[in-house]
XYZ file of C-alpha atoms in Angstrom:
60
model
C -14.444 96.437 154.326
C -12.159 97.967 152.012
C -9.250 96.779 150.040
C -6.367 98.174 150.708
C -3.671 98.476 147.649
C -0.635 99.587 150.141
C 1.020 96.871 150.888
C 1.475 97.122 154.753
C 4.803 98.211 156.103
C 4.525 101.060 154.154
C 3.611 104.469 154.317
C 0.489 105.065 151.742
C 1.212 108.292 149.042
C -1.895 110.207 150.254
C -0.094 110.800 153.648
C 2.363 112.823 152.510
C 5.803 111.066 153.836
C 8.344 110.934 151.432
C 8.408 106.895 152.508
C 12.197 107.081 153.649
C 14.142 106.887 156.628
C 17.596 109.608 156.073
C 20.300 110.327 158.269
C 20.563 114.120 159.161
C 23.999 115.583 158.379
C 25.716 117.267 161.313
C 25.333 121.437 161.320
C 29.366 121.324 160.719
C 30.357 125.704 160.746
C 31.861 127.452 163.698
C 29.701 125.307 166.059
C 31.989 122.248 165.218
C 34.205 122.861 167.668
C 32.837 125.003 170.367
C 35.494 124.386 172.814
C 38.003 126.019 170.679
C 35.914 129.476 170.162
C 35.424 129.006 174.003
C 39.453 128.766 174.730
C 40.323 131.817 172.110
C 37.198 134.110 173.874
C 38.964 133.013 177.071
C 42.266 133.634 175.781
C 41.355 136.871 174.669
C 39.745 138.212 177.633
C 42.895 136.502 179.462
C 44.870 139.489 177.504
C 42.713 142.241 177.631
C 42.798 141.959 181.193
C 46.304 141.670 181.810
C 46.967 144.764 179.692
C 44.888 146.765 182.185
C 46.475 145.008 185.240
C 49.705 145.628 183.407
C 48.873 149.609 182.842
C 48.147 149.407 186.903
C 51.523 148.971 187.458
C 53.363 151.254 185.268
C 53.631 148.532 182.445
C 53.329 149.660 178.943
């Protein structure tokens, strides 16, 4: 049987891993907060419709 010169736990060089565990940053952007582009599409839509109700009645 072979030696082997790895000592065990770890992850030999041939494999290819880079041998260390690393936290993955959040994506951060626009998609922080989704709930506020959610409220402001809402919002807007909100006022786009209300102009056209509003034009309905002889508003504006």
């Amino acid at each position: 049987m072979a030696m082997s010169l790895t000592p065990p736990g770890e992850t030999p060089p041939a494999e290819g891993s880079i041998g260390e565990v690393h936290r993955q940053p959040a994506d951060g952007g626009i998609w922080e907060h989704p709930r506020f582009w959610a409220g402001l599409i809402l919002l807007g839509s909100i006022f786009f419709a209300a102009y056209f109700i509003g034009r309905i009645f002889g508003y504006g």
